[in-house]
Amino acid sequence: MYKKILLSCALLASAGLSLLNANPLHNKGTKKAILLVTFGTSDPDAKVAFINTEEEARKRFPGVEIRWGFTSNIIRKKLKRQGIVTHSPQLALAQLAEDGYTHVAIQSLHTIPGIEYEKITSIVRKTELAPALFRKITIGAPLLSNGNDVKRSMEELLKQVPAERKPEDAVIMMGHGTHHFTDLIYTAAAVTLNNMDNNAFLGTVEGSIMLDDVLAQCKKNNIKKAYLMPFMSVAGDHAKNDLAGDEDDSWKSGLTKAGITCVPCLKGTAEFDSIVAIWLDNLEKAYKSLDGHTSSH
Ligand code: CO
């Protein structure tokens, strides 16, 4: 009895498969696209990071359609007031489907697989429930998705510190941080960074390692001068104000009050080709897996 049911299930499944393959619409031309997804920025200067990312992506994937999705509605509204039209990832995907694209590789330009990244995975799950939209959709992991990439990111960022920095000067990186459990990745990055360079520290604006922790480490190492770098894809509001601003509560003000001379180096991580390469390596995996038969991300 069981065997019979199993057999008929298998027959149904194979009949279903061959029907799918026989469907001329299903096999009609493949059109692949890439969707780069970021939180977004409304800061016109910070946009250089996105321009650089897109240029690098075009070099890596010549001739492939590349579009953008901004997850932040607030940023998109601000940009709209400036006359700049941007799409949410959902709208960008709908537009790609409308334009006849059959396969889409989404690349998260986030730093950690936190809340913003989960937004993308949930959109993709919903899109997979509507298979009429695309034949396949995949997602490339954010910057810090394994130990090796944490190490690679910290190594590459240390190379971006101005050459005049002396070993006794500190390098202080400001990550975003999150209340999500993936904030632990910042802790891992901070330890990795400090193991590479005893005077290099990483803290966060909204996570568990705060300015006080960074200050304590500076005091312990008797730091007199520090190079300040954002550890965020763009050097936008957090970098300009929370890190290097003149207000009392900025990191620069806090460090200066502690007798440390600050040298802000305000470049987003996506302005560095060697960091963009990590995101693009993840995208390459996602793009290659578009050719597989089942959905995966
Ligand atoms: Co923020």
Coordinates of C-alpha atoms and ligand atoms in Angstrom, one line a residue:
M1 CA 0.0 0.0 0.0
Y2 CA 2.7 2.4 1.1
K3 CA 4.8 1.5 -1.9
K4 CA 1.9 2.2 -4.2
I5 CA 1.4 5.6 -2.7
L6 CA 5.1 6.4 -2.9
L7 CA 5.2 5.3 -6.5
S8 CA 2.2 7.4 -7.6
C9 CA 3.7 10.4 -5.8
A10 CA 7.0 9.8 -7.7
L11 CA 5.1 9.5 -10.9
L12 CA 3.1 12.7 -10.2
A13 CA 6.3 14.5 -9.4
S14 CA 8.1 13.4 -12.5
A15 CA 5.0 14.2 -14.6
G16 CA 5.0 17.6 -13.0
L17 CA 8.6 18.1 -13.8
S18 CA 8.3 17.1 -17.4
L19 CA 5.3 19.3 -17.8
L20 CA 7.3 22.2 -16.5
N21 CA 10.2 21.5 -18.8
A22 CA 7.8 21.1 -21.8
N23 CA 6.3 24.4 -21.0
P24 CA 7.7 26.7 -23.8
L25 CA 7.3 29.8 -21.6
H26 CA 9.4 28.2 -18.9
N27 CA 12.3 27.5 -21.2
K28 CA 12.1 30.8 -23.1
G29 CA 15.2 32.9 -22.9
T30 CA 17.0 33.5 -19.6
K31 CA 17.5 37.1 -18.5
K32 CA 19.7 37.7 -15.5
A33 CA 20.0 40.8 -13.3
I34 CA 21.7 41.9 -10.2
L35 CA 20.0 43.9 -7.5
L36 CA 22.3 45.8 -5.0
V37 CA 20.5 46.4 -1.8
T38 CA 21.6 48.9 0.9
F39 CA 20.0 50.8 3.7
G40 CA 20.6 54.0 1.6
T41 CA 21.9 57.4 2.4
S42 CA 20.5 60.9 1.8
D43 CA 24.0 62.5 2.1
P44 CA 25.1 63.6 -1.3
D45 CA 28.8 63.2 -0.4
A46 CA 28.3 59.7 1.0
K47 CA 27.0 58.6 -2.4
V48 CA 30.6 58.1 -3.7
A49 CA 30.6 54.8 -1.9
F50 CA 27.6 53.6 -4.0
I51 CA 29.1 54.9 -7.2
N52 CA 32.3 53.0 -6.5
T53 CA 30.4 49.8 -5.6
E54 CA 28.5 50.0 -8.8
E55 CA 31.6 50.6 -10.9
E56 CA 33.3 47.6 -9.3
A57 CA 30.2 45.5 -9.8
R58 CA 30.1 46.5 -13.5
K59 CA 33.7 45.5 -13.9
R60 CA 33.1 42.1 -12.3
F61 CA 29.8 41.4 -14.2
P62 CA 30.2 43.1 -17.6
G63 CA 27.0 43.5 -19.5
V64 CA 24.8 42.3 -16.7
E65 CA 21.8 44.6 -15.7
I66 CA 22.6 46.1 -12.3
R67 CA 19.9 47.9 -10.2
W68 CA 19.5 49.3 -6.7
G69 CA 17.1 48.8 -3.9
F70 CA 17.1 51.0 -0.7
T71 CA 15.6 49.4 2.3
S72 CA 15.1 52.6 4.3
N73 CA 11.7 54.3 3.6
I74 CA 12.9 57.4 5.5
I75 CA 15.9 57.8 3.3
R76 CA 13.8 57.2 0.2
K77 CA 11.4 59.9 1.2
K78 CA 14.2 62.4 1.9
L79 CA 15.7 61.6 -1.5
K80 CA 12.3 62.1 -3.2
R81 CA 12.2 65.6 -1.7
Q82 CA 15.6 66.2 -3.3
G83 CA 14.1 65.0 -6.6
I84 CA 16.0 61.7 -6.6
V85 CA 13.9 58.6 -7.4
T86 CA 14.9 55.4 -5.7
H87 CA 13.2 52.0 -5.3
S88 CA 12.5 49.8 -2.4
P89 CA 13.9 46.2 -3.0
Q90 CA 10.2 45.1 -3.5
L91 CA 9.6 47.7 -6.1
A92 CA 12.9 47.1 -7.8
L93 CA 12.1 43.4 -8.0
A94 CA 8.6 44.0 -9.4
Q95 CA 10.2 46.3 -12.1
L96 CA 12.7 43.6 -13.0
A97 CA 9.9 41.1 -13.4
E98 CA 8.0 43.6 -15.5
D99 CA 11.0 44.1 -17.7
G100 CA 11.2 40.3 -18.3
Y101 CA 14.1 39.3 -16.1
T102 CA 13.9 35.7 -15.1
H103 CA 16.8 35.3 -12.6
V104 CA 17.9 37.8 -10.0
A105 CA 20.9 37.7 -7.7
I106 CA 20.5 40.1 -4.9
Q107 CA 23.5 41.4 -3.1
S108 CA 23.2 42.8 0.4
L109 CA 25.6 45.7 0.9
H110 CA 25.1 45.5 4.6
T111 CA 27.9 44.9 7.1
I112 CA 26.3 42.1 9.2
P113 CA 23.4 39.7 8.6
G114 CA 21.2 41.8 11.0
I115 CA 17.8 43.3 10.8
E116 CA 18.3 45.0 7.5
Y117 CA 19.6 41.8 5.9
E118 CA 16.6 39.9 7.4
K119 CA 14.3 42.3 5.5
I120 CA 15.9 41.1 2.2
T121 CA 15.6 37.4 3.1
S122 CA 11.9 37.8 4.0
I123 CA 11.2 39.6 0.7
V124 CA 12.9 36.8 -1.1
R125 CA 10.9 34.2 0.8
K126 CA 7.7 35.9 -0.3
T127 CA 8.9 36.2 -3.9
E128 CA 9.6 32.5 -3.9
L129 CA 6.0 31.9 -2.9
A130 CA 5.1 33.6 -6.1
P131 CA 7.2 31.6 -8.5
A132 CA 5.5 33.3 -11.5
L133 CA 7.7 36.4 -10.8
F134 CA 11.1 34.8 -11.3
R135 CA 12.5 31.4 -12.1
K136 CA 15.2 31.9 -9.5
I137 CA 16.3 34.4 -7.0
T138 CA 19.4 34.2 -4.8
I139 CA 21.0 36.4 -2.1
G140 CA 24.7 37.2 -1.6
A141 CA 25.8 37.4 2.1
P142 CA 26.7 40.7 3.7
L143 CA 30.3 41.8 4.4
L144 CA 30.8 39.9 7.7
S145 CA 29.2 36.5 7.3
N146 CA 32.1 34.3 8.4
G147 CA 35.3 34.4 10.4
N148 CA 37.5 34.6 7.3
D149 CA 35.7 37.7 6.0
V150 CA 35.9 39.4 9.4
K151 CA 39.7 38.9 9.3
R152 CA 39.9 40.0 5.6
S153 CA 37.9 43.1 6.3
M154 CA 40.0 44.2 9.3
E155 CA 43.2 43.5 7.4
E156 CA 42.1 45.5 4.4
L157 CA 40.8 48.4 6.5
L158 CA 44.1 48.6 8.5
K159 CA 45.9 49.1 5.1
Q160 CA 43.7 52.2 4.6
V161 CA 45.0 54.0 7.6
P162 CA 47.0 57.1 6.6
A163 CA 50.7 56.2 6.2
E164 CA 51.8 58.9 8.6
R165 CA 50.2 57.0 11.5
K166 CA 52.8 55.9 14.1
P167 CA 52.5 52.6 15.9
E168 CA 51.8 54.3 19.2
D169 CA 48.8 56.2 17.6
A170 CA 45.4 54.5 17.9
V171 CA 43.1 53.5 15.0
I172 CA 39.5 53.8 16.1
M173 CA 36.8 52.3 14.0
M174 CA 33.1 53.1 14.5
G175 CA 30.7 50.4 13.5
H176 CA 26.9 50.8 13.5
G177 CA 26.0 48.1 16.0
T178 CA 22.5 46.7 16.6
H179 CA 20.2 45.3 19.3
H180 CA 19.9 42.2 17.2
F181 CA 22.1 39.2 18.4
T182 CA 24.4 39.6 15.4
D183 CA 25.9 42.6 17.3
L184 CA 28.3 39.8 18.5
I185 CA 29.9 40.0 15.1
Y186 CA 31.1 43.5 15.9
T187 CA 32.6 42.1 19.1
A188 CA 34.4 39.4 17.1
A189 CA 35.6 42.1 14.6
A190 CA 36.9 44.2 17.5
V191 CA 38.9 41.3 19.0
T192 CA 40.2 40.3 15.6
L193 CA 41.3 43.9 14.9
N194 CA 43.0 44.3 18.2
N195 CA 44.8 41.0 17.8
M196 CA 46.2 42.4 14.5
D197 CA 47.2 45.7 16.0
N198 CA 47.3 46.3 19.7
N199 CA 46.4 50.0 19.3
A200 CA 43.4 49.5 16.9
F201 CA 40.0 49.5 18.5
L202 CA 36.5 49.0 17.2
G203 CA 33.3 50.3 18.8
T204 CA 29.7 50.9 17.8
V205 CA 27.2 53.7 17.8
E206 CA 24.2 51.6 18.6
G207 CA 25.7 48.3 19.8
S208 CA 27.3 46.9 22.9
I209 CA 30.8 48.2 22.6
M210 CA 30.5 51.9 23.3
L211 CA 32.8 55.0 23.4
D212 CA 33.5 54.4 27.1
D213 CA 34.9 50.9 26.3
V214 CA 37.1 52.4 23.5
L215 CA 38.2 55.2 25.9
A216 CA 39.2 52.7 28.5
Q217 CA 41.3 50.8 26.0
C218 CA 42.9 54.1 24.9
K219 CA 43.7 55.0 28.5
K220 CA 45.2 51.6 29.2
N221 CA 47.5 51.9 26.1
N222 CA 48.3 55.5 26.9
I223 CA 47.1 56.8 23.6
K224 CA 47.8 60.4 22.7
K225 CA 46.6 60.5 19.1
A226 CA 43.9 58.6 17.2
Y227 CA 42.8 58.1 13.6
L228 CA 39.0 57.9 13.4
M229 CA 37.4 55.7 10.7
P230 CA 33.8 54.8 10.1
F231 CA 33.2 51.0 9.8
M232 CA 30.1 51.5 7.7
S233 CA 29.5 51.3 4.0
V234 CA 29.0 55.0 3.6
A235 CA 30.5 58.0 5.5
G236 CA 27.1 59.6 6.2
D237 CA 25.4 61.0 9.2
H238 CA 27.0 58.7 11.8
A239 CA 30.5 59.3 10.5
K240 CA 30.1 63.0 10.2
N241 CA 28.2 63.7 13.4
D242 CA 28.5 60.8 15.9
L243 CA 32.1 60.0 15.0
A244 CA 33.8 63.2 13.9
G245 CA 31.2 66.0 14.8
D246 CA 31.9 68.9 17.1
E247 CA 28.9 68.3 19.4
D248 CA 29.7 67.3 22.9
D249 CA 28.5 63.7 22.5
S250 CA 30.6 62.8 19.5
W251 CA 33.4 60.3 19.8
K252 CA 35.8 63.0 18.6
S253 CA 34.7 65.3 21.5
G254 CA 34.9 62.5 24.0
L255 CA 38.4 61.5 22.9
T256 CA 39.6 65.1 22.7
K257 CA 38.4 65.7 26.3
A258 CA 40.5 62.7 27.3
G259 CA 43.5 64.4 25.9
I260 CA 43.7 62.5 22.6
T261 CA 44.3 64.3 19.4
C262 CA 41.8 63.1 16.7
V263 CA 42.4 62.7 13.0
P264 CA 39.1 61.9 11.3
C265 CA 39.4 59.8 8.1
L266 CA 35.9 59.9 6.7
K267 CA 35.6 57.3 4.0
G268 CA 32.9 54.6 3.9
T269 CA 34.1 51.0 3.6
A270 CA 32.4 50.8 0.2
E271 CA 34.8 53.4 -1.1
F272 CA 37.6 50.9 -0.8
D273 CA 37.9 48.4 -3.7
S274 CA 39.4 45.7 -1.5
I275 CA 36.3 45.8 0.8
V276 CA 33.9 46.0 -2.1
A277 CA 35.7 42.9 -3.5
I278 CA 34.4 40.9 -0.4
W279 CA 30.8 41.8 -1.2
L280 CA 31.4 41.0 -4.8
D281 CA 32.9 37.6 -4.0
N282 CA 29.6 36.9 -2.2
L283 CA 27.6 38.2 -5.1
E284 CA 29.6 36.0 -7.5
K285 CA 28.5 32.9 -5.5
A286 CA 24.9 34.1 -5.5
Y287 CA 25.1 34.8 -9.3
K288 CA 26.6 31.4 -10.1
S289 CA 23.9 29.6 -8.1
L290 CA 21.3 31.2 -10.3
D291 CA 22.2 28.4 -12.7
G292 CA 21.2 25.6 -10.3
H293 CA 17.8 24.0 -10.3
T294 CA 16.5 24.8 -6.9
S295 CA 16.3 28.0 -5.0
S296 CA 19.0 28.7 -2.6
H297 CA 20.4 31.6 -0.7
Ligands
CO1 CO 21.9 54.4 12.4

